[in-house]
Structure formats: C-alpha cells, structure tokens
Amino acid sequence: MASRQGITRAFLWLAVLTGGPLLGAKLFDLVVLAGAWSAHPPASLTLMPYGKAWPVDTGVFFIPLSAAMLVAGFGALAAGWLTPWRFRWLLCLPSIGILLLLILTVVAFWPMNAALYYHGIGSPKDNITDTESIVMARRWVALDWVRVSGAIAAFVAPLRALTLPWPTEMARKDPPLVQALLALALLGVAGFVIWFVQNL
C-alpha cells in the first residue's frame, strides 16, 4: 500500500508541477495572444501566432506539457485506482479532463485555427468569408474559456488530492469485465495519443 501511495503522490506532484504552468500559459494565450488576433477580424487575424513571422509555434510549449499532464493524470489514476471513490474522483479529473481537452483541441480548434489563419493571410486554401471569420473568432474565444476551465480543474484536483490524507481503506478489486473495459479504454487513450503525435 505504501508503494502505491508513493507512486500516486509522485504522479500527483507531476500533475501539479505541469498543470500550473499549463494553466498560466493558457490564460496568457487566451487573454493576450487571442485577445490580439480576435480583436477586429479579419484584419487582426494577421496577428495569429503561426507562419514565418512567429519562429516558435505555441504548440511547442503546450504539447509537451499537455503530454506530461496526460501521463501524470493517468499514472495517478492507475496507481490509486483501488482508493475509495471519495478520493478516486480527484484522480479522474486530471486524466480524463486533459484527454477531453485534447480531443476538443483536435475536433474544434485545429480546423478553426487553419480556417482563420488561411483567411488572415489570404491563402488560396481560404474557404470562409469575412463575416464567417468574425463569428468563428468569437466561437474560438468562447470555446477557449472551456479549455481554461478544464485546465483549472485539472490543476486544482491533484493539488487537493495531495492535501488529503491517504485513505486507510481500499476499494474492492474490480470484476474481470470491468478490468477488461478499463484495459480497452486505456488502449483507446494510447491509440489517440499515437494518432495525435503523428498528426502534429
């Protein structure tokens, strides 16, 4: 039990140490960078942090931290799986939360980023109107507040778990069917991560 507690706490510390900078950077990205390029589209879209004018893509910062947060979250959840639900739910938030935010990024933000960027530079790949760019920029900002809220939860949950005493009682072992479903879920997560990395 002591080793499982130590491993869980180590992963929780990793989640906190990566989640803090990730949350701060996400707020900066939303308030400062997105605040600039979404201020008066389509003219302001030229300020999007992509292309030759920006030698470093913001993804170079966010992707490694998000990956570390994903590993930390699922590591803590796996190591602390047998804890009672009153404690385990705090282990679920960073893992499942970051995974859902990554899926939201792929499904919603990647297409919007491309569409807005192409429109801002007048690319032949541009397929939206000025009016659509205004609506899309507003939607981008509104959805990004969802990502910020998720980042807050993914940071606060492991921090809270670290402040609580380790549960003295353990949950009963899951039946084989639940274990099989959990294994399939973890394989699905691993598959998504591999796909995500290959499509960067």
mmCIF file of N, CA, C and O in Angstrom, residues 32-101:
data_model
loop_
_atom_site.group_PDB
_atom_site.id
_atom_site.type_symbol
_atom_site.label_atom_id
_atom_site.label_comp_id
_atom_site.label_asym_id
_atom_site.label_seq_id
_atom_site.Cartn_x
_atom_site.Cartn_y
_atom_site.Cartn_z
ATOM 1 N N VAL A 32 -3.986 37.447 -23.986
ATOM 2 C CA VAL A 32 -3.058 38.306 -24.726
ATOM 3 C C VAL A 32 -3.025 37.970 -26.212
ATOM 4 O O VAL A 32 -3.351 38.807 -27.057
ATOM 5 N N LEU A 33 -2.612 36.733 -26.552
ATOM 6 C CA LEU A 33 -2.471 36.392 -27.972
ATOM 7 C C LEU A 33 -3.815 36.365 -28.696
ATOM 8 O O LEU A 33 -3.995 37.045 -29.706
ATOM 9 N N ALA A 34 -4.765 35.566 -28.166
ATOM 10 C CA ALA A 34 -6.076 35.506 -28.809
ATOM 11 C C ALA A 34 -6.805 36.841 -28.685
ATOM 12 O O ALA A 34 -7.562 37.222 -29.578
ATOM 13 N N GLY A 35 -6.543 37.546 -27.582
ATOM 14 C CA GLY A 35 -7.136 38.875 -27.442
ATOM 15 C C GLY A 35 -6.709 39.810 -28.553
ATOM 16 O O GLY A 35 -7.485 40.668 -29.003
ATOM 17 N N ALA A 36 -5.469 39.652 -29.033
ATOM 18 C CA ALA A 36 -4.960 40.499 -30.123
ATOM 19 C C ALA A 36 -5.521 40.062 -31.471
ATOM 20 O O ALA A 36 -6.096 40.869 -32.203
ATOM 21 N N TRP A 37 -5.362 38.759 -31.806
ATOM 22 C CA TRP A 37 -5.757 38.358 -33.159
ATOM 23 C C TRP A 37 -7.274 38.281 -33.356
ATOM 24 O O TRP A 37 -7.764 38.311 -34.487
ATOM 25 N N SER A 38 -8.037 38.178 -32.261
ATOM 26 C CA SER A 38 -9.500 38.120 -32.404
ATOM 27 C C SER A 38 -10.175 39.467 -32.179
ATOM 28 O O SER A 38 -11.397 39.546 -32.195
ATOM 29 N N ALA A 39 -9.377 40.518 -31.993
ATOM 30 C CA ALA A 39 -9.942 41.824 -31.636
ATOM 31 C C ALA A 39 -10.833 42.395 -32.743
ATOM 32 O O ALA A 39 -11.960 42.833 -32.477
ATOM 33 N N HIS A 40 -10.334 42.416 -33.982
ATOM 34 C CA HIS A 40 -11.099 43.011 -35.094
ATOM 35 C C HIS A 40 -10.884 42.196 -36.367
ATOM 36 O O HIS A 40 -10.243 42.676 -37.307
ATOM 37 N N PRO A 41 -11.418 40.959 -36.391
ATOM 38 C CA PRO A 41 -11.242 40.171 -37.611
ATOM 39 C C PRO A 41 -12.039 40.779 -38.765
ATOM 40 O O PRO A 41 -13.030 41.462 -38.505
ATOM 41 N N PRO A 42 -11.598 40.620 -40.000
ATOM 42 C CA PRO A 42 -10.485 39.771 -40.420
ATOM 43 C C PRO A 42 -9.097 40.438 -40.350
ATOM 44 O O PRO A 42 -8.091 39.742 -40.443
ATOM 45 N N ALA A 43 -9.041 41.778 -40.196
ATOM 46 C CA ALA A 43 -7.745 42.456 -40.230
ATOM 47 C C ALA A 43 -6.798 41.966 -39.141
ATOM 48 O O ALA A 43 -5.596 41.769 -39.372
ATOM 49 N N SER A 44 -7.317 41.710 -37.939
ATOM 50 C CA SER A 44 -6.462 41.315 -36.817
ATOM 51 C C SER A 44 -5.959 39.875 -36.925
ATOM 52 O O SER A 44 -5.068 39.466 -36.178
ATOM 53 N N LEU A 45 -6.507 39.089 -37.853
ATOM 54 C CA LEU A 45 -6.099 37.693 -37.983
ATOM 55 C C LEU A 45 -4.643 37.547 -38.406
ATOM 56 O O LEU A 45 -4.041 36.483 -38.233
ATOM 57 N N THR A 46 -4.068 38.605 -38.944
ATOM 58 C CA THR A 46 -2.640 38.549 -39.307
ATOM 59 C C THR A 46 -1.754 38.414 -38.074
ATOM 60 O O THR A 46 -0.572 38.100 -38.184
ATOM 61 N N LEU A 47 -2.317 38.651 -36.884
ATOM 62 C CA LEU A 47 -1.553 38.534 -35.633
ATOM 63 C C LEU A 47 -1.573 37.118 -35.050
ATOM 64 O O LEU A 47 -1.012 36.896 -33.978
ATOM 65 N N MET A 48 -2.207 36.183 -35.757
ATOM 66 C CA MET A 48 -2.233 34.804 -35.243
ATOM 67 C C MET A 48 -0.807 34.269 -35.145
ATOM 68 O O MET A 48 0.008 34.517 -36.037
ATOM 69 N N PRO A 49 -0.489 33.563 -34.057
ATOM 70 C CA PRO A 49 0.900 33.124 -33.821
ATOM 71 C C PRO A 49 1.309 31.905 -34.643
ATOM 72 O O PRO A 49 1.652 30.849 -34.115
ATOM 73 N N TYR A 50 1.257 32.055 -35.966
ATOM 74 C CA TYR A 50 1.663 30.980 -36.861
ATOM 75 C C TYR A 50 2.421 31.606 -38.032
ATOM 76 O O TYR A 50 2.407 32.817 -38.220
ATOM 77 N N GLY A 51 3.034 30.778 -38.816
ATOM 78 C CA GLY A 51 3.712 31.255 -40.020
ATOM 79 C C GLY A 51 5.118 31.752 -39.753
ATOM 80 O O GLY A 51 5.666 31.646 -38.660
ATOM 81 N N LYS A 52 5.714 32.350 -40.796
ATOM 82 C CA LYS A 52 7.116 32.769 -40.744
ATOM 83 C C LYS A 52 7.369 33.894 -39.749
ATOM 84 O O LYS A 52 8.481 34.064 -39.258
ATOM 85 N N ALA A 53 6.341 34.691 -39.455
ATOM 86 C CA ALA A 53 6.522 35.809 -38.519
ATOM 87 C C ALA A 53 6.720 35.314 -37.086
ATOM 88 O O ALA A 53 7.218 36.058 -36.240
ATOM 89 N N TRP A 54 6.336 34.076 -36.824
ATOM 90 C CA TRP A 54 6.468 33.506 -35.483
ATOM 91 C C TRP A 54 7.435 32.327 -35.550
ATOM 92 O O TRP A 54 7.068 31.247 -35.995
ATOM 93 N N PRO A 55 8.678 32.523 -35.112
ATOM 94 C CA PRO A 55 9.661 31.426 -35.213
ATOM 95 C C PRO A 55 9.348 30.232 -34.315
ATOM 96 O O PRO A 55 9.835 29.140 -34.548
ATOM 97 N N VAL A 56 8.537 30.421 -33.279
ATOM 98 C CA VAL A 56 8.166 29.330 -32.380
ATOM 99 C C VAL A 56 6.646 29.221 -32.336
ATOM 100 O O VAL A 56 5.961 30.195 -32.021
ATOM 101 N N ASP A 57 6.135 28.050 -32.667
ATOM 102 C CA ASP A 57 4.701 27.788 -32.604
ATOM 103 C C ASP A 57 4.300 27.595 -31.142
ATOM 104 O O ASP A 57 5.046 26.988 -30.370
ATOM 105 N N THR A 58 3.135 28.080 -30.739
ATOM 106 C CA THR A 58 2.685 27.906 -29.351
ATOM 107 C C THR A 58 2.545 26.437 -28.978
ATOM 108 O O THR A 58 2.672 26.068 -27.813
ATOM 109 N N GLY A 59 2.296 25.588 -29.974
ATOM 110 C CA GLY A 59 2.181 24.162 -29.709
ATOM 111 C C GLY A 59 3.464 23.554 -29.171
ATOM 112 O O GLY A 59 3.428 22.557 -28.446
ATOM 113 N N VAL A 60 4.606 24.157 -29.502
ATOM 114 C CA VAL A 60 5.896 23.660 -28.999
ATOM 115 C C VAL A 60 5.921 23.724 -27.475
ATOM 116 O O VAL A 60 6.571 22.911 -26.821
ATOM 117 N N PHE A 61 5.200 24.688 -26.904
ATOM 118 C CA PHE A 61 5.100 24.791 -25.446
ATOM 119 C C PHE A 61 3.975 23.922 -24.902
ATOM 120 O O PHE A 61 4.165 23.161 -23.956
ATOM 121 N N PHE A 62 2.787 24.022 -25.519
ATOM 122 C CA PHE A 62 1.605 23.369 -24.955
ATOM 123 C C PHE A 62 1.619 21.847 -25.095
ATOM 124 O O PHE A 62 1.170 21.140 -24.192
ATOM 125 N N ILE A 63 2.121 21.336 -26.199
ATOM 126 C CA ILE A 63 2.022 19.895 -26.453
ATOM 127 C C ILE A 63 2.842 19.070 -25.456
ATOM 128 O O ILE A 63 2.311 18.115 -24.873
ATOM 129 N N PRO A 64 4.126 19.403 -25.195
ATOM 130 C CA PRO A 64 4.864 18.593 -24.204
ATOM 131 C C PRO A 64 4.255 18.661 -22.799
ATOM 132 O O PRO A 64 4.175 17.642 -22.102
ATOM 133 N N LEU A 65 3.795 19.858 -22.398
ATOM 134 C CA LEU A 65 3.179 19.972 -21.069
ATOM 135 C C LEU A 65 1.866 19.201 -20.993
ATOM 136 O O LEU A 65 1.563 18.560 -19.985
ATOM 137 N N SER A 66 1.083 19.255 -22.068
ATOM 138 C CA SER A 66 -0.177 18.506 -22.099
ATOM 139 C C SER A 66 0.101 17.009 -22.050
ATOM 140 O O SER A 66 -0.613 16.259 -21.375
ATOM 141 N N ALA A 67 1.145 16.559 -22.769
ATOM 142 C CA ALA A 67 1.503 15.144 -22.751
ATOM 143 C C ALA A 67 1.943 14.716 -21.350
ATOM 144 O O ALA A 67 1.545 13.654 -20.858
ATOM 145 N N ALA A 68 2.754 15.569 -20.699
ATOM 146 C CA ALA A 68 3.193 15.259 -19.331
ATOM 147 C C ALA A 68 2.006 15.214 -18.385
ATOM 148 O O ALA A 68 1.931 14.352 -17.494
ATOM 149 N N MET A 69 1.058 16.123 -18.579
ATOM 150 C CA MET A 69 -0.136 16.159 -17.735
ATOM 151 C C MET A 69 -0.989 14.903 -17.953
ATOM 152 O O MET A 69 -1.545 14.332 -17.007
ATOM 153 N N LEU A 70 -1.075 14.459 -19.205
ATOM 154 C CA LEU A 70 -1.832 13.256 -19.527
ATOM 155 C C LEU A 70 -1.198 12.028 -18.864
ATOM 156 O O LEU A 70 -1.892 11.212 -18.248
ATOM 157 N N VAL A 71 0.130 11.923 -18.958
ATOM 158 C CA VAL A 71 0.846 10.809 -18.331
ATOM 159 C C VAL A 71 0.678 10.858 -16.812
ATOM 160 O O VAL A 71 0.407 9.843 -16.160
ATOM 161 N N ALA A 72 0.840 12.060 -16.234
ATOM 162 C CA ALA A 72 0.711 12.216 -14.782
ATOM 163 C C ALA A 72 -0.697 11.859 -14.314
ATOM 164 O O ALA A 72 -0.874 11.168 -13.303
ATOM 165 N N GLY A 73 -1.697 12.324 -15.052
ATOM 166 C CA GLY A 73 -3.084 12.060 -14.663
ATOM 167 C C GLY A 73 -3.420 10.581 -14.697
ATOM 168 O O GLY A 73 -3.972 10.029 -13.738
ATOM 169 N N PHE A 74 -3.093 9.927 -15.803
ATOM 170 C CA PHE A 74 -3.417 8.501 -15.909
ATOM 171 C C PHE A 74 -2.514 7.658 -15.016
ATOM 172 O O PHE A 74 -2.923 6.604 -14.527
ATOM 173 N N GLY A 75 -1.279 8.120 -14.776
ATOM 174 C CA GLY A 75 -0.408 7.412 -13.836
ATOM 175 C C GLY A 75 -0.975 7.435 -12.431
ATOM 176 O O GLY A 75 -1.011 6.402 -11.739
ATOM 177 N N ALA A 76 -1.436 8.616 -11.998
ATOM 178 C CA ALA A 76 -2.043 8.738 -10.670
ATOM 179 C C ALA A 76 -3.325 7.918 -10.578
ATOM 180 O O ALA A 76 -3.589 7.259 -9.565
ATOM 181 N N LEU A 77 -4.115 7.940 -11.639
ATOM 182 C CA LEU A 77 -5.376 7.192 -11.629
ATOM 183 C C LEU A 77 -5.118 5.690 -11.568
ATOM 184 O O LEU A 77 -5.782 4.963 -10.813
ATOM 185 N N ALA A 78 -4.150 5.207 -12.342
ATOM 186 C CA ALA A 78 -3.832 3.774 -12.345
ATOM 187 C C ALA A 78 -3.265 3.341 -10.993
ATOM 188 O O ALA A 78 -3.655 2.303 -10.444
ATOM 189 N N ALA A 79 -2.346 4.146 -10.441
ATOM 190 C CA ALA A 79 -1.729 3.779 -9.165
ATOM 191 C C ALA A 79 -2.722 3.861 -8.008
ATOM 192 O O ALA A 79 -2.665 3.077 -7.067
ATOM 193 N N GLY A 80 -3.648 4.810 -8.086
ATOM 194 C CA GLY A 80 -4.613 4.995 -6.999
ATOM 195 C C GLY A 80 -5.984 4.443 -7.289
ATOM 196 O O GLY A 80 -6.972 4.847 -6.653
ATOM 197 N N TRP A 81 -6.065 3.511 -8.244
ATOM 198 C CA TRP A 81 -7.366 3.004 -8.683
ATOM 199 C C TRP A 81 -8.151 2.331 -7.570
ATOM 200 O O TRP A 81 -9.375 2.390 -7.529
ATOM 201 N N LEU A 82 -7.472 1.705 -6.630
ATOM 202 C CA LEU A 82 -8.174 0.968 -5.577
ATOM 203 C C LEU A 82 -8.571 1.841 -4.390
ATOM 204 O O LEU A 82 -9.081 1.330 -3.399
ATOM 205 N N THR A 83 -8.333 3.143 -4.491
ATOM 206 C CA THR A 83 -8.783 4.031 -3.415
ATOM 207 C C THR A 83 -10.297 4.196 -3.503
ATOM 208 O O THR A 83 -10.887 4.020 -4.575
ATOM 209 N N PRO A 84 -10.957 4.524 -2.400
ATOM 210 C CA PRO A 84 -12.416 4.728 -2.454
ATOM 211 C C PRO A 84 -12.778 5.908 -3.345
ATOM 212 O O PRO A 84 -11.966 6.810 -3.584
ATOM 213 N N TRP A 85 -14.013 5.900 -3.834
ATOM 214 C CA TRP A 85 -14.451 6.899 -4.807
ATOM 215 C C TRP A 85 -14.325 8.329 -4.282
ATOM 216 O O TRP A 85 -14.047 9.243 -5.043
ATOM 217 N N ARG A 86 -14.496 8.549 -2.981
ATOM 218 C CA ARG A 86 -14.401 9.906 -2.425
ATOM 219 C C ARG A 86 -13.010 10.503 -2.653
ATOM 220 O O ARG A 86 -12.840 11.719 -2.643
ATOM 221 N N PHE A 87 -12.014 9.658 -2.881
ATOM 222 C CA PHE A 87 -10.661 10.119 -3.204
ATOM 223 C C PHE A 87 -10.356 9.936 -4.693
ATOM 224 O O PHE A 87 -9.727 10.785 -5.314
ATOM 225 N N ARG A 88 -10.855 8.837 -5.254
ATOM 226 C CA ARG A 88 -10.524 8.493 -6.638
ATOM 227 C C ARG A 88 -11.041 9.518 -7.643
ATOM 228 O O ARG A 88 -10.436 9.721 -8.700
ATOM 229 N N TRP A 89 -12.164 10.172 -7.335
ATOM 230 C CA TRP A 89 -12.695 11.124 -8.310
ATOM 231 C C TRP A 89 -11.722 12.270 -8.547
ATOM 232 O O TRP A 89 -11.676 12.838 -9.647
ATOM 233 N N LEU A 90 -10.904 12.604 -7.539
ATOM 234 C CA LEU A 90 -9.885 13.636 -7.723
ATOM 235 C C LEU A 90 -8.776 13.168 -8.655
ATOM 236 O O LEU A 90 -8.084 13.978 -9.271
ATOM 237 N N LEU A 91 -8.603 11.844 -8.757
ATOM 238 C CA LEU A 91 -7.618 11.288 -9.674
ATOM 239 C C LEU A 91 -8.171 11.196 -11.093
ATOM 240 O O LEU A 91 -7.407 11.160 -12.058
ATOM 241 N N CYS A 92 -9.492 11.143 -11.214
ATOM 242 C CA CYS A 92 -10.119 11.069 -12.536
ATOM 243 C C CYS A 92 -10.072 12.410 -13.275
ATOM 244 O O CYS A 92 -9.925 12.443 -14.499
ATOM 245 N N LEU A 93 -10.206 13.504 -12.536
ATOM 246 C CA LEU A 93 -10.306 14.819 -13.181
ATOM 247 C C LEU A 93 -9.103 15.184 -14.052
ATOM 248 O O LEU A 93 -9.284 15.577 -15.205
ATOM 249 N N PRO A 94 -7.862 15.089 -13.558
ATOM 250 C CA PRO A 94 -6.756 15.489 -14.419
ATOM 251 C C PRO A 94 -6.568 14.581 -15.628
ATOM 252 O O PRO A 94 -6.267 15.065 -16.718
ATOM 253 N N SER A 95 -6.768 13.275 -15.456
ATOM 254 C CA SER A 95 -6.555 12.355 -16.571
ATOM 255 C C SER A 95 -7.637 12.507 -17.636
ATOM 256 O O SER A 95 -7.351 12.813 -18.798
ATOM 257 N N ILE A 96 -8.882 12.314 -17.240
ATOM 258 C CA ILE A 96 -9.983 12.385 -18.192
ATOM 259 C C ILE A 96 -10.159 13.817 -18.698
ATOM 260 O O ILE A 96 -10.446 14.046 -19.878
ATOM 261 N N GLY A 97 -9.932 14.801 -17.802
ATOM 262 C CA GLY A 97 -10.083 16.203 -18.201
ATOM 263 C C GLY A 97 -9.123 16.608 -19.306
ATOM 264 O O GLY A 97 -9.526 17.191 -20.315
ATOM 265 N N ILE A 98 -7.831 16.297 -19.139
ATOM 266 C CA ILE A 98 -6.850 16.660 -20.160
ATOM 267 C C ILE A 98 -7.102 15.904 -21.457
ATOM 268 O O ILE A 98 -6.975 16.454 -22.552
ATOM 269 N N LEU A 99 -7.508 14.633 -21.344
ATOM 270 C CA LEU A 99 -7.829 13.866 -22.549
ATOM 271 C C LEU A 99 -8.971 14.517 -23.321
ATOM 272 O O LEU A 99 -8.896 14.689 -24.542
ATOM 273 N N LEU A 100 -10.033 14.905 -22.611
ATOM 274 C CA LEU A 100 -11.173 15.553 -23.278
ATOM 275 C C LEU A 100 -10.774 16.893 -23.887
ATOM 276 O O LEU A 100 -11.239 17.263 -24.972
ATOM 277 N N LEU A 101 -9.885 17.631 -23.208
ATOM 278 C CA LEU A 101 -9.427 18.912 -23.758
ATOM 279 C C LEU A 101 -8.590 18.699 -25.008
ATOM 280 O O LEU A 101 -8.662 19.497 -25.957
#
